Amino acid sequence: MASITVPHSLMLERILSLEIVRVTERAAVKAARLRGRGEEKAADQAAVDAMRRELNNLPIDGTVVIGEGELDEAPMLFIGEKVGAKGGFKVDIAVDPLEGTTLCAKNMPGAIATIAMAEDGTLLHAPDVYMDKIAIGPGYPKDVVDLDAPPGENIANLAKAKGVKPQDITAMLLDRPRHADLIAAVRKAGASVSLISDGDVAGVIHTAEPDKTGIDIYLGIGGAPEGVLSAAALRCIGGQMQCRLVLDTEERRERAGKMGIKDPRKKFQIEDMVRGDCLFAATGVTDGRMLDGVKFGDGIIETQTVVMRSVSGTVRWIRAEHRRLEKF
Ligand code: VTB
């Protein structure tokens, strides 16, 4: 009989790509129980606890590099925390157990539970500051858009590369006063603007499938941790992303320096944020454009998860029916 030729590390990584689905599913269900209750912190804590419990069951020797914050501000899943059943595969982990706490608290569309995992030492250690982002989907020439180019130029170049008019391009942005000029410039260039109140991990992912989502480009300033998570997703499904940390105070530059960021003005590409193969998963908490939220039925809980693997480029959409509800 022919022997198995898949290397041990790859085999483990394949197994993990399905195991991490359990991690985001459990976090999503716990958070979803608190949907619409106006309790951001409680929902976040429930998701964090569930995610940590599940991570500790995995055959990994994991380090949280993007988490709930520094040790003194986050009791669990803090940056630097070790998770996993030890003695396993050494991995870096980026988590956002409840991306869109406000969306969950208000029961609005788009809250997700999300995680990315990669070989140790390959994920950017980003401080919890803002990050300026630009992202587009796959199939375009490299650098067709540029973080430092005027928005009008980016829209024109993207439209040209897509073979459409600027009027056929839709840009997604967080609805924030800080984006007023950017929104005006994008509209002036002829493009349409789709605003979200929160949740730019999903926002960036939308660009990967413009035919389905209607979103061609993601622009603007959001969280740096969310930036690394979305870079992991784009590394799996394809696309381009450029980002820069907003290090506008000495204190922020110092924090970034301590985390290994040498050049505070560096323009990060996907490969700088996720330097090797990675896994990414997200489960819907509330219904969204990308994922359905958790459904609580009679004796059944339903979840929907997307899980991606960069080695193969596989994207799996997993709809699960959970029946042993005592675990949830
Ligand atoms: C950003 C964005 C996130 O919160 O961090 C945003 O990346 C916070 O922005 O996806 P403000 O400080 O302007 O509110 C999210 O939308 C959700 O955590």
CSV table of N, CA and C in Angstrom, one decimal, residues 42 51 57 61 69 76 81 86 108 111-112 143 156 176 193 212 230 252 255 264 308 325-326:
chain,number,residue,atom,x,y,z
A,42,ALA,N,-20.6,42.2,27.9
A,42,ALA,CA,-21.0,40.8,28.3
A,42,ALA,C,-21.0,39.9,27.0
A,51,MET,N,-14.3,31.0,23.0
A,51,MET,CA,-13.2,30.8,22.0
A,51,MET,C,-11.9,30.3,22.7
A,57,ASN,N,-8.5,23.2,23.5
A,57,ASN,CA,-8.7,21.8,23.2
A,57,ASN,C,-7.9,21.4,21.9
A,61,ASP,N,0.4,24.7,19.9
A,61,ASP,CA,1.2,25.4,20.9
A,61,ASP,C,1.1,26.9,20.4
A,69,GLY,N,-6.3,42.7,23.7
A,69,GLY,CA,-5.5,43.8,24.2
A,69,GLY,C,-4.3,43.3,25.0
A,76,MET,N,-8.3,37.8,29.3
A,76,MET,CA,-8.3,36.6,28.5
A,76,MET,C,-8.0,36.9,27.0
A,81,GLU,N,-0.7,35.7,25.2
A,81,GLU,CA,-1.2,34.5,25.9
A,81,GLU,C,-0.9,33.3,25.2
A,86,LYS,N,-0.9,22.3,24.1
A,86,LYS,CA,0.6,22.2,24.2
A,86,LYS,C,1.2,21.0,23.4
A,108,MET,N,-27.9,44.3,15.0
A,108,MET,CA,-27.8,44.8,13.7
A,108,MET,C,-26.9,43.9,12.8
A,111,ALA,N,-22.3,41.2,12.6
A,111,ALA,CA,-21.4,40.8,13.7
A,111,ALA,C,-20.9,39.4,13.4
A,112,ILE,N,-19.6,39.2,13.6
A,112,ILE,CA,-19.0,37.9,13.4
A,112,ILE,C,-18.1,37.5,14.5
A,143,ASP,N,-0.7,46.6,-7.7
A,143,ASP,CA,-0.7,48.0,-7.4
A,143,ASP,C,-1.5,48.9,-8.3
A,156,ALA,N,-10.5,55.7,-10.7
A,156,ALA,CA,-10.4,55.7,-12.1
A,156,ALA,C,-9.5,54.5,-12.6
A,176,ARG,N,-18.0,57.1,9.3
A,176,ARG,CA,-17.4,57.9,10.4
A,176,ARG,C,-17.1,59.3,9.9
A,193,VAL,N,-21.0,54.9,-2.9
A,193,VAL,CA,-20.4,54.6,-1.6
A,193,VAL,C,-21.4,53.8,-0.8
A,212,LYS,N,-20.9,39.0,-6.2
A,212,LYS,CA,-21.9,38.6,-5.2
A,212,LYS,C,-22.2,39.7,-4.3
A,230,SER,N,-8.2,40.7,8.3
A,230,SER,CA,-8.7,40.7,6.9
A,230,SER,C,-7.6,40.4,5.9
A,252,ARG,N,1.8,56.0,21.0
A,252,ARG,CA,1.5,55.0,20.0
A,252,ARG,C,2.7,54.5,19.3
A,255,ARG,N,4.5,52.2,21.6
A,255,ARG,CA,3.8,50.9,21.8
A,255,ARG,C,4.1,50.0,20.5
A,264,PRO,N,7.5,53.5,11.6
A,264,PRO,CA,6.1,53.8,11.9
A,264,PRO,C,5.3,54.2,10.7
A,308,MET,N,-11.2,29.4,5.4
A,308,MET,CA,-10.3,29.5,4.2
A,308,MET,C,-8.9,29.0,4.6
A,325,LEU,N,-27.2,20.4,22.7
A,325,LEU,CA,-27.2,21.8,23.1
A,325,LEU,C,-26.6,22.1,24.5
A,326,GLU,N,-26.4,21.0,25.3
A,326,GLU,CA,-25.8,21.3,26.6
A,326,GLU,C,-24.3,21.8,26.4
